mmCIF file of C-alpha atoms and ligand atoms in Angstrom:
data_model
loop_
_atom_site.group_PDB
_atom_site.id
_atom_site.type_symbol
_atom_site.label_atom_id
_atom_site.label_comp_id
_atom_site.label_asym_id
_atom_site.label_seq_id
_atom_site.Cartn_x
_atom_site.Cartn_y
_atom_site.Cartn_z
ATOM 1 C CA UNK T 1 10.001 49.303 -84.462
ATOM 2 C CA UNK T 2 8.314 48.967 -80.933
ATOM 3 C CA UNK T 3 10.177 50.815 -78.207
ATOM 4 C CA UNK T 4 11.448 48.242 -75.534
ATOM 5 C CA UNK T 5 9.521 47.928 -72.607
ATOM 6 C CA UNK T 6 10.680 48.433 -69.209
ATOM 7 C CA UNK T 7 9.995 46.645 -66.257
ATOM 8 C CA UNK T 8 8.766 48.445 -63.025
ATOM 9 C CA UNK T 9 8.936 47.016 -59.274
ATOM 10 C CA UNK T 10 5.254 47.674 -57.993
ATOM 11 C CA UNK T 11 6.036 46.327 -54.893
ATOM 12 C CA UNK T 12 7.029 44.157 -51.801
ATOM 13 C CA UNK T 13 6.173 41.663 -49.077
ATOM 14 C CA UNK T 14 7.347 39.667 -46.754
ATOM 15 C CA UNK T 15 5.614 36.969 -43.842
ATOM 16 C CA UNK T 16 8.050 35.075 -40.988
ATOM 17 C CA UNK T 17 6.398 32.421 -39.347
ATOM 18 C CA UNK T 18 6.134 33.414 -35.371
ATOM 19 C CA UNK T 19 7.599 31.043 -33.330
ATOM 20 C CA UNK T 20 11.337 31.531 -32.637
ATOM 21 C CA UNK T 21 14.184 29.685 -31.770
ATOM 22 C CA UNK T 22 17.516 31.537 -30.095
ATOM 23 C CA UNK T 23 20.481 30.279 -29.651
ATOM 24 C CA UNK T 24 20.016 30.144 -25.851
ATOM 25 C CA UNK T 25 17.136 27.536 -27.408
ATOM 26 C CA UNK T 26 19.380 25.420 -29.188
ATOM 27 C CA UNK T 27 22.001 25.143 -26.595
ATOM 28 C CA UNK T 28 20.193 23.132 -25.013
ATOM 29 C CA UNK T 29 19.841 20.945 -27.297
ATOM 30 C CA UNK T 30 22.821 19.878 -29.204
ATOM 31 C CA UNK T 31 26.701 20.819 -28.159
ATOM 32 C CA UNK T 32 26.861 24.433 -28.940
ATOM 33 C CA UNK T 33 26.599 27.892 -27.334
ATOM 34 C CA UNK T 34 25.440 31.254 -27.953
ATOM 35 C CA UNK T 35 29.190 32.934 -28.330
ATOM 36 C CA UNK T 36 29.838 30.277 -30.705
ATOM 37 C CA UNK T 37 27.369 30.844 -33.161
ATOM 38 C CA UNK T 38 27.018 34.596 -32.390
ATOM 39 C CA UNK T 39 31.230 35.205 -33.313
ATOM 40 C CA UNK T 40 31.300 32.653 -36.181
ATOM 41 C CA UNK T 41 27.678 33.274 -38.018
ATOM 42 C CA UNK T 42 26.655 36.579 -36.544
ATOM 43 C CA UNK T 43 23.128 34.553 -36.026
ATOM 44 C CA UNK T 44 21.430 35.259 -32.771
ATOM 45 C CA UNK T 45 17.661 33.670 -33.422
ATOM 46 C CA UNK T 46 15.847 32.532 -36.700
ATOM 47 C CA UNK T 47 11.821 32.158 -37.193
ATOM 48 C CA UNK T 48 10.682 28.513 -37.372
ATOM 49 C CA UNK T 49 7.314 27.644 -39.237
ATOM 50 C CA UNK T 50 4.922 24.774 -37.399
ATOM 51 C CA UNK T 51 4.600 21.657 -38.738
ATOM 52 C CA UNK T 52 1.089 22.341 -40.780
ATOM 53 C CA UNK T 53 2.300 25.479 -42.262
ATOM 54 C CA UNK T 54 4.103 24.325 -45.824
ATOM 55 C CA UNK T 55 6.183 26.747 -47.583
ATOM 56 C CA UNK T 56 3.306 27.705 -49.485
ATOM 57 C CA UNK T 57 1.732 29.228 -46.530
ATOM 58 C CA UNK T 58 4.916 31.073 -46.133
ATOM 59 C CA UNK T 59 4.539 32.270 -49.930
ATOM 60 C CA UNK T 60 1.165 32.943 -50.061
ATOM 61 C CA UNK T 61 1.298 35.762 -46.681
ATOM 62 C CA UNK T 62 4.391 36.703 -48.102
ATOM 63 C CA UNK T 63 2.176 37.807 -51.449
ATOM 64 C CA UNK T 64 -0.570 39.606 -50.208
ATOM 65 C CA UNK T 65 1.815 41.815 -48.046
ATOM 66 C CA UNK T 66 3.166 42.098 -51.186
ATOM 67 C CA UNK T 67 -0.367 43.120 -53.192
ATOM 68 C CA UNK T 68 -1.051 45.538 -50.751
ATOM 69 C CA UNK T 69 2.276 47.435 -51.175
ATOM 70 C CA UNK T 70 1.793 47.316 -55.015
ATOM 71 C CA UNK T 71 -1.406 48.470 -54.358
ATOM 72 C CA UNK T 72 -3.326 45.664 -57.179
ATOM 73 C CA UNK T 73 -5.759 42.764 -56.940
ATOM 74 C CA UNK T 74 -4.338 39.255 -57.307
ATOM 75 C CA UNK T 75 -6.879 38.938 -60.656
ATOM 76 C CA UNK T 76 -4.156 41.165 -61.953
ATOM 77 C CA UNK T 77 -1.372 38.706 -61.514
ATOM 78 C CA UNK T 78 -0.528 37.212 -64.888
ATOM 79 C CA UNK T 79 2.314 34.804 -63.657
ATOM 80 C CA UNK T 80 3.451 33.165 -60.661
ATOM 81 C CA UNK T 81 7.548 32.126 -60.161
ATOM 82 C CA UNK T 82 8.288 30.816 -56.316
ATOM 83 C CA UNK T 83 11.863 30.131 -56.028
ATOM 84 C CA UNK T 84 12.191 27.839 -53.137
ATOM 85 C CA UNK T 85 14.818 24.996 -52.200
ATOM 86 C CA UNK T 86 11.903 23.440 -49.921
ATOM 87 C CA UNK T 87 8.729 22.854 -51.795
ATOM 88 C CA UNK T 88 5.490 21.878 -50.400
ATOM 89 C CA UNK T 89 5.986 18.873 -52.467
ATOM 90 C CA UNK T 90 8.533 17.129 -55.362
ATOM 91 C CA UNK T 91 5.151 17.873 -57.493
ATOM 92 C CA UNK T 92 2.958 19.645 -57.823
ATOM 93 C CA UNK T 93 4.926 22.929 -57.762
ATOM 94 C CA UNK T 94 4.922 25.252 -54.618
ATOM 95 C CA UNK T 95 3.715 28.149 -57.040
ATOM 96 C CA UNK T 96 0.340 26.125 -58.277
ATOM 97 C CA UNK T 97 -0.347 25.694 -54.142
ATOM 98 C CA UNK T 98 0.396 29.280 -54.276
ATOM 99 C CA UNK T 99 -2.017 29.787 -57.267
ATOM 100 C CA UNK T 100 -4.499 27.777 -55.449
ATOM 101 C CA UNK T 101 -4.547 29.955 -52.105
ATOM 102 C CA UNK T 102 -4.653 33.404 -53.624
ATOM 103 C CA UNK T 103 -7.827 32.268 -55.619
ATOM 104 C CA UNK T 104 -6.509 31.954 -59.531
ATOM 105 C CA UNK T 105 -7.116 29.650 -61.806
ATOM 106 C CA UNK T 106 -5.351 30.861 -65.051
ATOM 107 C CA UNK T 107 -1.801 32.542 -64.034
ATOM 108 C CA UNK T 108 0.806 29.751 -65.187
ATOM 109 C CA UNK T 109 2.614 29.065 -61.867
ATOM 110 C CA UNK T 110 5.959 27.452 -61.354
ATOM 111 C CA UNK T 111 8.870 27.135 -59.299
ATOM 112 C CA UNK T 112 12.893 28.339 -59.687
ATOM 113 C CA UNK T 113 15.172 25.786 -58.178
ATOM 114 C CA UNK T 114 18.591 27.685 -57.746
ATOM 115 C CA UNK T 115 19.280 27.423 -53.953
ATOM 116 C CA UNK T 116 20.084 30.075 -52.184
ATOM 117 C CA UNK T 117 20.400 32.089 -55.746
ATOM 118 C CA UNK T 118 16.932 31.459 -56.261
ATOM 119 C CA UNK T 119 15.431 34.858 -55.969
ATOM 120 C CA UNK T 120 17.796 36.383 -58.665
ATOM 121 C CA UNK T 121 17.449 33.990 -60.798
ATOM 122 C CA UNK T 122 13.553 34.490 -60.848
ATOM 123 C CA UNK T 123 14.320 38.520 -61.425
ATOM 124 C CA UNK T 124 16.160 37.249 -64.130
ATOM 125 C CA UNK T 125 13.118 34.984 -65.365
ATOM 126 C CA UNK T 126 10.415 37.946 -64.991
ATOM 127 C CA UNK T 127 12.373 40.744 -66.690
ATOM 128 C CA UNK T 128 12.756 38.320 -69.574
ATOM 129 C CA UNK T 129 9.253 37.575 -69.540
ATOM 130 C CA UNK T 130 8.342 41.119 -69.153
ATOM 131 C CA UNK T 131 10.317 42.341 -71.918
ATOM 132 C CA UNK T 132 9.387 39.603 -74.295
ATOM 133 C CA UNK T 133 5.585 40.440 -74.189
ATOM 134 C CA UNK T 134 4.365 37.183 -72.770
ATOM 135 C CA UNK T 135 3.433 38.350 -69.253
ATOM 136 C CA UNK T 136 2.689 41.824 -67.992
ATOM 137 C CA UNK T 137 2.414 41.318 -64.016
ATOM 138 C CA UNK T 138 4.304 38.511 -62.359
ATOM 139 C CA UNK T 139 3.980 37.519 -59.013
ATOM 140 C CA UNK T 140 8.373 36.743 -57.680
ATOM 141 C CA UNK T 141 8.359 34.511 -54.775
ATOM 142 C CA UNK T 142 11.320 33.496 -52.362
ATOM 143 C CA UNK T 143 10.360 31.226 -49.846
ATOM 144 C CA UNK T 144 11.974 28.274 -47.439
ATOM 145 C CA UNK T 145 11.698 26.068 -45.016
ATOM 146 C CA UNK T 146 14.807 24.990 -44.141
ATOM 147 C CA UNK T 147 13.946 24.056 -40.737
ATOM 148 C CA UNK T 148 12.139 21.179 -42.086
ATOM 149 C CA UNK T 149 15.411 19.581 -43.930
ATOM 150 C CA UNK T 150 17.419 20.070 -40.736
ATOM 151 C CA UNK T 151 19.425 17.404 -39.084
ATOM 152 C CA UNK T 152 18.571 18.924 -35.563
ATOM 153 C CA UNK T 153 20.730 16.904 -34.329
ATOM 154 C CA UNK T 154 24.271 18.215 -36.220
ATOM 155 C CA UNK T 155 25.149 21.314 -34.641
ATOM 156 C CA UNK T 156 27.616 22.473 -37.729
ATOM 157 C CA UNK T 157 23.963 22.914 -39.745
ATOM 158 C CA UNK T 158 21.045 23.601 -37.465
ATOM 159 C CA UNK T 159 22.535 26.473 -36.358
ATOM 160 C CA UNK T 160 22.530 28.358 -39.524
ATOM 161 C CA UNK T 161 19.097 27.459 -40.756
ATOM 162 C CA UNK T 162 15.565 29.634 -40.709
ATOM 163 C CA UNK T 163 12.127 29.850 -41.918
ATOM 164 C CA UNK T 164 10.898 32.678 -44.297
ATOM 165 C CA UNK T 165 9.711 34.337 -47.435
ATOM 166 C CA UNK T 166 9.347 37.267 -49.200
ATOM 167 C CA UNK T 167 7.281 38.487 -52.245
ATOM 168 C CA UNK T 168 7.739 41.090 -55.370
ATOM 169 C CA UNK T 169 5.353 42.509 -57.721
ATOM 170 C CA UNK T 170 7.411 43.370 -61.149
ATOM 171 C CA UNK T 171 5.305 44.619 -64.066
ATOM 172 C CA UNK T 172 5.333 46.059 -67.505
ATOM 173 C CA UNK T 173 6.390 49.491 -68.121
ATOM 174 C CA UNK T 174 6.915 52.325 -71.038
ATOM 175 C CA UNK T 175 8.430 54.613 -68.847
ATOM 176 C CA UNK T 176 10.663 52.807 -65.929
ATOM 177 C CA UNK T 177 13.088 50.125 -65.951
ATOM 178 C CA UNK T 178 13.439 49.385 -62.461
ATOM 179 C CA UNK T 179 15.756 46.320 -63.260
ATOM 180 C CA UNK T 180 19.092 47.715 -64.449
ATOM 181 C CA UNK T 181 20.906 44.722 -64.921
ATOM 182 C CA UNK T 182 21.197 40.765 -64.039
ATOM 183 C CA UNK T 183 24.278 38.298 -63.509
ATOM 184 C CA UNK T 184 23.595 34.528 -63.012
ATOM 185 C CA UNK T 185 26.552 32.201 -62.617
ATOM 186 C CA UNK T 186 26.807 28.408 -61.664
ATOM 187 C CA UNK T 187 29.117 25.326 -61.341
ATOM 188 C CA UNK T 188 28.037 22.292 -60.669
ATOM 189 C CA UNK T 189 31.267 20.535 -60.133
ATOM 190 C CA UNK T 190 31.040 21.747 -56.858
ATOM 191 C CA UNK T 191 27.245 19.879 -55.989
ATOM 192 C CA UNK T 192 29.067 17.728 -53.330
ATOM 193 C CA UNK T 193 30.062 20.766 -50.716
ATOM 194 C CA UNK T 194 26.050 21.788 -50.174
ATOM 195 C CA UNK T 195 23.197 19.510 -50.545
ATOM 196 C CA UNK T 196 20.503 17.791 -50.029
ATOM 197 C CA UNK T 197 21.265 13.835 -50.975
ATOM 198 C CA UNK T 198 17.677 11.985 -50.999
ATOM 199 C CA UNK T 199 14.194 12.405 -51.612
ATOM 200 C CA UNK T 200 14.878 12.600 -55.852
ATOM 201 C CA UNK T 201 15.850 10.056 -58.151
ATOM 202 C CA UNK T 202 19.469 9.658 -56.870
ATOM 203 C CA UNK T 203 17.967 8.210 -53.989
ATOM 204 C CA UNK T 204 14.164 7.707 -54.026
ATOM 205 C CA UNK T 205 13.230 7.146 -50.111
ATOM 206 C CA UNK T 206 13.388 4.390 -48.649
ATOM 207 C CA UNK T 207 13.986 3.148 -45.005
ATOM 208 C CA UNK T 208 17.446 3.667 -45.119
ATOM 209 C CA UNK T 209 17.732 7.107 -46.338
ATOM 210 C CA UNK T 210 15.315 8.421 -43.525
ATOM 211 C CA UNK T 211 17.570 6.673 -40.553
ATOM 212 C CA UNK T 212 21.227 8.088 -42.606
ATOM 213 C CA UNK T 213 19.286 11.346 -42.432
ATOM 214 C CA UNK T 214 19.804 11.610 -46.028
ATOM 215 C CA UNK T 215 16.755 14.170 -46.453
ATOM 216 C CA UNK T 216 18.812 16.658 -44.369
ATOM 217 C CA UNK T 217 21.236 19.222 -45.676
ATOM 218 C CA UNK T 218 25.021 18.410 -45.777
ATOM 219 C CA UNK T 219 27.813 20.874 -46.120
ATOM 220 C CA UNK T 220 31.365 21.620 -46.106
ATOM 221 C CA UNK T 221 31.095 24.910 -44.687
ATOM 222 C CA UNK T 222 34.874 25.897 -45.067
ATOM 223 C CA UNK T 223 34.821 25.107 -48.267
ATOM 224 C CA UNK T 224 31.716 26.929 -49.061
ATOM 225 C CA UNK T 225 32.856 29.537 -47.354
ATOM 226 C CA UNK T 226 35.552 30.411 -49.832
ATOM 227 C CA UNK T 227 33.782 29.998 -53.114
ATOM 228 C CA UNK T 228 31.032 31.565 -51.822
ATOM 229 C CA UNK T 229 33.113 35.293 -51.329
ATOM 230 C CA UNK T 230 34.576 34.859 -54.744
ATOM 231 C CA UNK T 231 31.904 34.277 -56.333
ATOM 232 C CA UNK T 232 29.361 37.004 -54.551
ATOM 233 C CA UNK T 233 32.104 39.887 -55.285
ATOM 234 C CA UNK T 234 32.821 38.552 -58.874
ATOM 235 C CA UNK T 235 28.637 38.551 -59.606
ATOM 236 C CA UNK T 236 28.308 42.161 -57.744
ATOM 237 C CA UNK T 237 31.002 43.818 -59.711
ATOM 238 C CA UNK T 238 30.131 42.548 -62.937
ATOM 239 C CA UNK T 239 26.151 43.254 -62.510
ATOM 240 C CA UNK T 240 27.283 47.372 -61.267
ATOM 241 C CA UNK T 241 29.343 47.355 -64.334
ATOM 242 C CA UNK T 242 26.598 46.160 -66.434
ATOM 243 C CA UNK T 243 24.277 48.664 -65.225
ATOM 244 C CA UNK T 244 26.458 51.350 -65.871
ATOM 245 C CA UNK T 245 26.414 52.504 -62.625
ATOM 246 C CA UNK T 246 28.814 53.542 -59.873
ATOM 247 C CA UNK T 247 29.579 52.215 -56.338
ATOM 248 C CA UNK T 248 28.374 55.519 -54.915
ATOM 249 C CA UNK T 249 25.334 55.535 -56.934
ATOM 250 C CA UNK T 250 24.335 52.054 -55.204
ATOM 251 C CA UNK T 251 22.333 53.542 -51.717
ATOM 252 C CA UNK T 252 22.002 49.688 -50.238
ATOM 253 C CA UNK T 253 23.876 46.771 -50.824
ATOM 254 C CA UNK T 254 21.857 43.311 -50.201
ATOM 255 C CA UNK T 255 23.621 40.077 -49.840
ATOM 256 C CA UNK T 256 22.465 36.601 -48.945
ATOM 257 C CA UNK T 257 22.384 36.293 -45.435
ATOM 258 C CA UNK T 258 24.352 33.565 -45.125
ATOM 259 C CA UNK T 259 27.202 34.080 -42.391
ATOM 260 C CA UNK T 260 28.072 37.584 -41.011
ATOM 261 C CA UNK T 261 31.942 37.045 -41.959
ATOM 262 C CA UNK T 262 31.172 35.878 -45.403
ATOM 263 C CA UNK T 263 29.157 39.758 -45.822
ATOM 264 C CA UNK T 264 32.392 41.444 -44.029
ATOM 265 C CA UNK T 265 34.241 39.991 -46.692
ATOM 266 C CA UNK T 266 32.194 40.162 -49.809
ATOM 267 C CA UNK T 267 32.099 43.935 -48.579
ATOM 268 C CA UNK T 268 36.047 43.821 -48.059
ATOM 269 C CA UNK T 269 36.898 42.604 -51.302
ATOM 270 C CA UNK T 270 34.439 45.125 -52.738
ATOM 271 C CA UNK T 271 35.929 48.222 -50.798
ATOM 272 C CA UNK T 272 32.493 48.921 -49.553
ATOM 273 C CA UNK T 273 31.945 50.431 -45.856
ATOM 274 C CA UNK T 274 29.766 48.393 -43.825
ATOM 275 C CA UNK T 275 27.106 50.728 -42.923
ATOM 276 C CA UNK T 276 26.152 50.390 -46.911
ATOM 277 C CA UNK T 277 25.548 46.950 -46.063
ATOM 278 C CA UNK T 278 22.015 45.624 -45.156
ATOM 279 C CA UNK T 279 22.442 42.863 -42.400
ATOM 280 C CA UNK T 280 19.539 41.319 -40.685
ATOM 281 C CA UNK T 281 20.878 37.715 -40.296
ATOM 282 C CA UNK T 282 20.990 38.054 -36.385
ATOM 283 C CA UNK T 283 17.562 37.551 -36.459
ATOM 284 C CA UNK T 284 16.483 35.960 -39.561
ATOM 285 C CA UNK T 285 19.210 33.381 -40.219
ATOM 286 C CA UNK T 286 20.232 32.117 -43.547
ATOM 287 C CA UNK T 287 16.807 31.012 -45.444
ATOM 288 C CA UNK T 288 18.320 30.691 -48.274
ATOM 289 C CA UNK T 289 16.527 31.776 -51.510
ATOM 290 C CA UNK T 290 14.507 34.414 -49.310
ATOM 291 C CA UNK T 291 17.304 36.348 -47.591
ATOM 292 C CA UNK T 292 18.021 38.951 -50.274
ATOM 293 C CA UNK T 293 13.888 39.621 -50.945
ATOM 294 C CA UNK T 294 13.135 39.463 -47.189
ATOM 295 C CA UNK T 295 16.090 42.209 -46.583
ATOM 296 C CA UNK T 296 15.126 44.199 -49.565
ATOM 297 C CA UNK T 297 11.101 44.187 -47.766
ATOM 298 C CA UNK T 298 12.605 45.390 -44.393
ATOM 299 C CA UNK T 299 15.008 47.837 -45.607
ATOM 300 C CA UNK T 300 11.933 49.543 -47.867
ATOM 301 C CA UNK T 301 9.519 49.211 -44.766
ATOM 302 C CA UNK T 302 12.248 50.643 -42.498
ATOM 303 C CA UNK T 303 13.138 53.750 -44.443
ATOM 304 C CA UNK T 304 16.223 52.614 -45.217
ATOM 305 C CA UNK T 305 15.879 52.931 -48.745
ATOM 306 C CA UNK T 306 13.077 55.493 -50.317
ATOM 307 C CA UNK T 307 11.253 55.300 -53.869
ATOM 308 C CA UNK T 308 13.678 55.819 -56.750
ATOM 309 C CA UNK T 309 16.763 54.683 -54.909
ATOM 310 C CA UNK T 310 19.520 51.921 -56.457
ATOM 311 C CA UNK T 311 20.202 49.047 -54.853
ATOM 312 C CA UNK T 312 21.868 45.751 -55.390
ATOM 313 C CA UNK T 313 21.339 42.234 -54.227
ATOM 314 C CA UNK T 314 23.839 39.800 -54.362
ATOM 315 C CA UNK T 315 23.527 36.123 -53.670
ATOM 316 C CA UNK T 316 25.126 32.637 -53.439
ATOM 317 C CA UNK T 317 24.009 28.781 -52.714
ATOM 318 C CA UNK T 318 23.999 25.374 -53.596
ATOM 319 C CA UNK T 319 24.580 24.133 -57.170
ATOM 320 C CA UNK T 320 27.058 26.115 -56.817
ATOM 321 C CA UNK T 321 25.063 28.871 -58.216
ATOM 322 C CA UNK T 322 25.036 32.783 -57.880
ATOM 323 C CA UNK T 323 23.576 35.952 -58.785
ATOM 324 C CA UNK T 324 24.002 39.943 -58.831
ATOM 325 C CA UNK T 325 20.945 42.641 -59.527
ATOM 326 C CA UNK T 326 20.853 46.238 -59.781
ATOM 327 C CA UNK T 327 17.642 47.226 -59.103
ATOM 328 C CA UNK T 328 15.609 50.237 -58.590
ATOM 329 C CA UNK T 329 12.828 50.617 -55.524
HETATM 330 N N1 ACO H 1 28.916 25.001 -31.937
HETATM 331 C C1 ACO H 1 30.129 24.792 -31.398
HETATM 332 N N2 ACO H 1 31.145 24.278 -32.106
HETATM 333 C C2 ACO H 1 30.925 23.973 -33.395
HETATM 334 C C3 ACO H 1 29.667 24.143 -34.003
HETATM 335 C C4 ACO H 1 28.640 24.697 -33.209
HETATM 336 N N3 ACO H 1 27.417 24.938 -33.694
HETATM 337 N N4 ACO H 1 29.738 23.750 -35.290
HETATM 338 C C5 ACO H 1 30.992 23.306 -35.488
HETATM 339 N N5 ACO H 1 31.715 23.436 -34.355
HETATM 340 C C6 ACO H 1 33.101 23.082 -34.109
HETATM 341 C C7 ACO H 1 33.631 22.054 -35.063
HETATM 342 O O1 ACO H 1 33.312 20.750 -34.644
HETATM 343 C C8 ACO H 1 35.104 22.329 -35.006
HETATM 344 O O2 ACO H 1 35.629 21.715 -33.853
HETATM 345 P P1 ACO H 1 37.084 21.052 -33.846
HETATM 346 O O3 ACO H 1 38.029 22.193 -34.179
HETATM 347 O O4 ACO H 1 37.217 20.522 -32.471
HETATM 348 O O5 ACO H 1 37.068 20.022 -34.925
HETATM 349 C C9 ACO H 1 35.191 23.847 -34.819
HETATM 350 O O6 ACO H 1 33.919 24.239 -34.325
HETATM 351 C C10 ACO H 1 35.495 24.570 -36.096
HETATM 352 O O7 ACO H 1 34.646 24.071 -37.113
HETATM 353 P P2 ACO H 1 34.636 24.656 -38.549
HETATM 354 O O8 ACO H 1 33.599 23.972 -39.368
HETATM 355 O O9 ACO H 1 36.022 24.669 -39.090
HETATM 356 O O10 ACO H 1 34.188 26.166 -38.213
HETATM 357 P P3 ACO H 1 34.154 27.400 -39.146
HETATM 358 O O11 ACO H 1 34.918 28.501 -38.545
HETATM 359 O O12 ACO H 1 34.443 27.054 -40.567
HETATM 360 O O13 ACO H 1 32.620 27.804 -39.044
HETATM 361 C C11 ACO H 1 30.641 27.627 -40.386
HETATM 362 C C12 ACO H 1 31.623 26.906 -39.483
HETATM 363 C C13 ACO H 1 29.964 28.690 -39.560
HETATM 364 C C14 ACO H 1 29.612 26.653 -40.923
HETATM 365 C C15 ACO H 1 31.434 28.275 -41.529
HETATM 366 O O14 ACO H 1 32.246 27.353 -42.169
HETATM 367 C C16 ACO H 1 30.540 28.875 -42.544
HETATM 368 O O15 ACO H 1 29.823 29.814 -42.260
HETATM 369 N N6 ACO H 1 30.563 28.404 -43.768
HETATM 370 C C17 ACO H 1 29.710 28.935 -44.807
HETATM 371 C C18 ACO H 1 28.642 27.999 -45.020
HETATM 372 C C19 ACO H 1 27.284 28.597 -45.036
HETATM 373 O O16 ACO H 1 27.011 29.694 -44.609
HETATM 374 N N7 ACO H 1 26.416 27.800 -45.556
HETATM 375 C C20 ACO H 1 25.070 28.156 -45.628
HETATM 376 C C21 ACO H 1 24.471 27.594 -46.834
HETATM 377 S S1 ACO H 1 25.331 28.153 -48.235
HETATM 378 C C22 ACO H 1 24.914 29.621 -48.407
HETATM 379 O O17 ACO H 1 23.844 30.021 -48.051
HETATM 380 C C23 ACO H 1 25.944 30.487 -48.979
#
């Protein structure tokens, strides 16, 4: 029989648009101030993309950052997955725009839709395809713009929200298996406390639906708040079992950036000291599916984490869904 192939992380990317918006920004612009969002979401600024620049565009700098760390041609890429909550469009995919800027014609290209879990669930997705044969280099994508399904004018959302993407190169491997293990979770009798109600088929757009605001995102943050910590410690505990690994064997832990007190108490509930914990949502935000990727990129660029070192991303959104990886850099 065949020995099992591995899969191997070539590399990583990540693009933010440039404009930004602080809270000093939005405090001047709906009912809020900077202490507030500072103490309750740990958020200081986010990036914010202009109003030509689609996700895509996000995805497709995101990607070449991410070819040049992995050190390949795009020719090489074999498959393209963009997990995004914001596409360019309902259809065609954000991964064929994708496709389209970086030149190919053949890879198959489509998108994950799994919130703020996105990015997982696409490791999840290449390491299958990896394994099975089918694809050898695959192109991961996380990328949102969240800004753009903002109701600017509720400040219990627009504070939270940012602009963003990320990229990773996984590929085929004899030798390495970079991915040690995968947890995806979901529940969608809880759909009602984070979404997104129009633009689909539950309601197509229509006059109405614009002036309600209904292409916006809605939440029930307490609510979320407290599934969201459950869950996140549940998925990161059962993917560090499943890779056999220890706590002290893990050199960076990644969560979705979210809300600085739902990472204090994901890492509470975990017994893990905070200064194992990669943060970066004072300046990022919470862009959903792109946190965990975008983190991963900075703490790699940053020396925070060298070649060969464990690490484990952990992440949480809408659906409800979730997500836990052990992976290797
Ligand atoms: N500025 C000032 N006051 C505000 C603001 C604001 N931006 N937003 C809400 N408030 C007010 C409310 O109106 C309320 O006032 P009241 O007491 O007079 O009624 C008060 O602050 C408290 O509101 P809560 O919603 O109870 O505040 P809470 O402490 O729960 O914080 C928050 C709100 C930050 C949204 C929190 O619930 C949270 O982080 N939830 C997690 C949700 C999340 O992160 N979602 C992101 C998407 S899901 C994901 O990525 C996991």
């Amino acid at each position: 029989m065949d020995k099992k192939v591995g899969v191997k992380i070539l590399g990583t990317g990540s693009y933010f648009p440039k404009k930004i918006l602080t809270n000093a920004d939005l405090e001047k612009t709906v009912d809020t101030s900077d202490e507030w969002i500072s103490a309750r979401t740990g958020i200081r600024e986010r990036r914010i993309s202009e109003n030509n620049e689609p996700t895509s565009e996000l995805a497709y700098k995101a990607s070449i950052d991410a070819l040049e760390s992995a050190g390949i041609k795009s020719e090489q890429i074999d498959l393209i997955l963009v997990a995004t909550t914001t596409p360019d469009m309902l259809c065609p995919s954000t991964a064929c725009f994708l496709q389209m800027k970086l030149g190919l014609t053949f890879a198959p290209a489509f998108d994950i839709s799994a919130a703020c879990s996105g990015f997982i669930y696409g490791i999840s997705v290449a390491k299958a395809f990896i394994e099975s044969g089918l694809y050898k280099t695959i192109l991961l994508v996380g990328a949102e713009e969240l800004s753009k399904v903002t109701d600017w004018t509720d400040r219990s959302t627009c504070v939270l929200f940012g602009d963003g993407a990320g990229a990773m190169i996984l590929s085929v491997s004899q030798e390495n298996d970079d991915v040690l293990s995968v947890v995806l979770g979901a529940n969608g009798l809880y759909s009602d406390l984070l979404f997104l109600p129009a633009g689909g088929t539950a309601h197509p757009a229509t006059t109405e639906t614009v002036n309600k605001k209904m292409h916006t995102i809605k939440m029930r943050g307490r609510e979320v708040f407290k599934v969201a910590v459950s869950k996140m410690a549940l998925a990161a505990v059962k993917a560090l079992e499943l890779s056999g690994k220890k706590r002290k064997d893990i050199k960076l832990f990644i969560p979705h950036q979210a809300n600085m007190r739902i990472i204090e108490a994901v890492a509470k509930k975990m017994g893990i000291p905070m200064d194992k914990i990669f943060v970066n949502i004072h300046k990022t935000g919470n862009i959903s599916t792109a946190t965990t990727i975008t983190a991963l990129d900075e703490a790699v660029k940053t020396g925070k984490l060298q070649k060969g070192d464990l690490v484990e991303l952990v992440a949480f959104g809408g659906g409800f869904t979730w997500g836990a990886t052990v992976i290797r850099v």
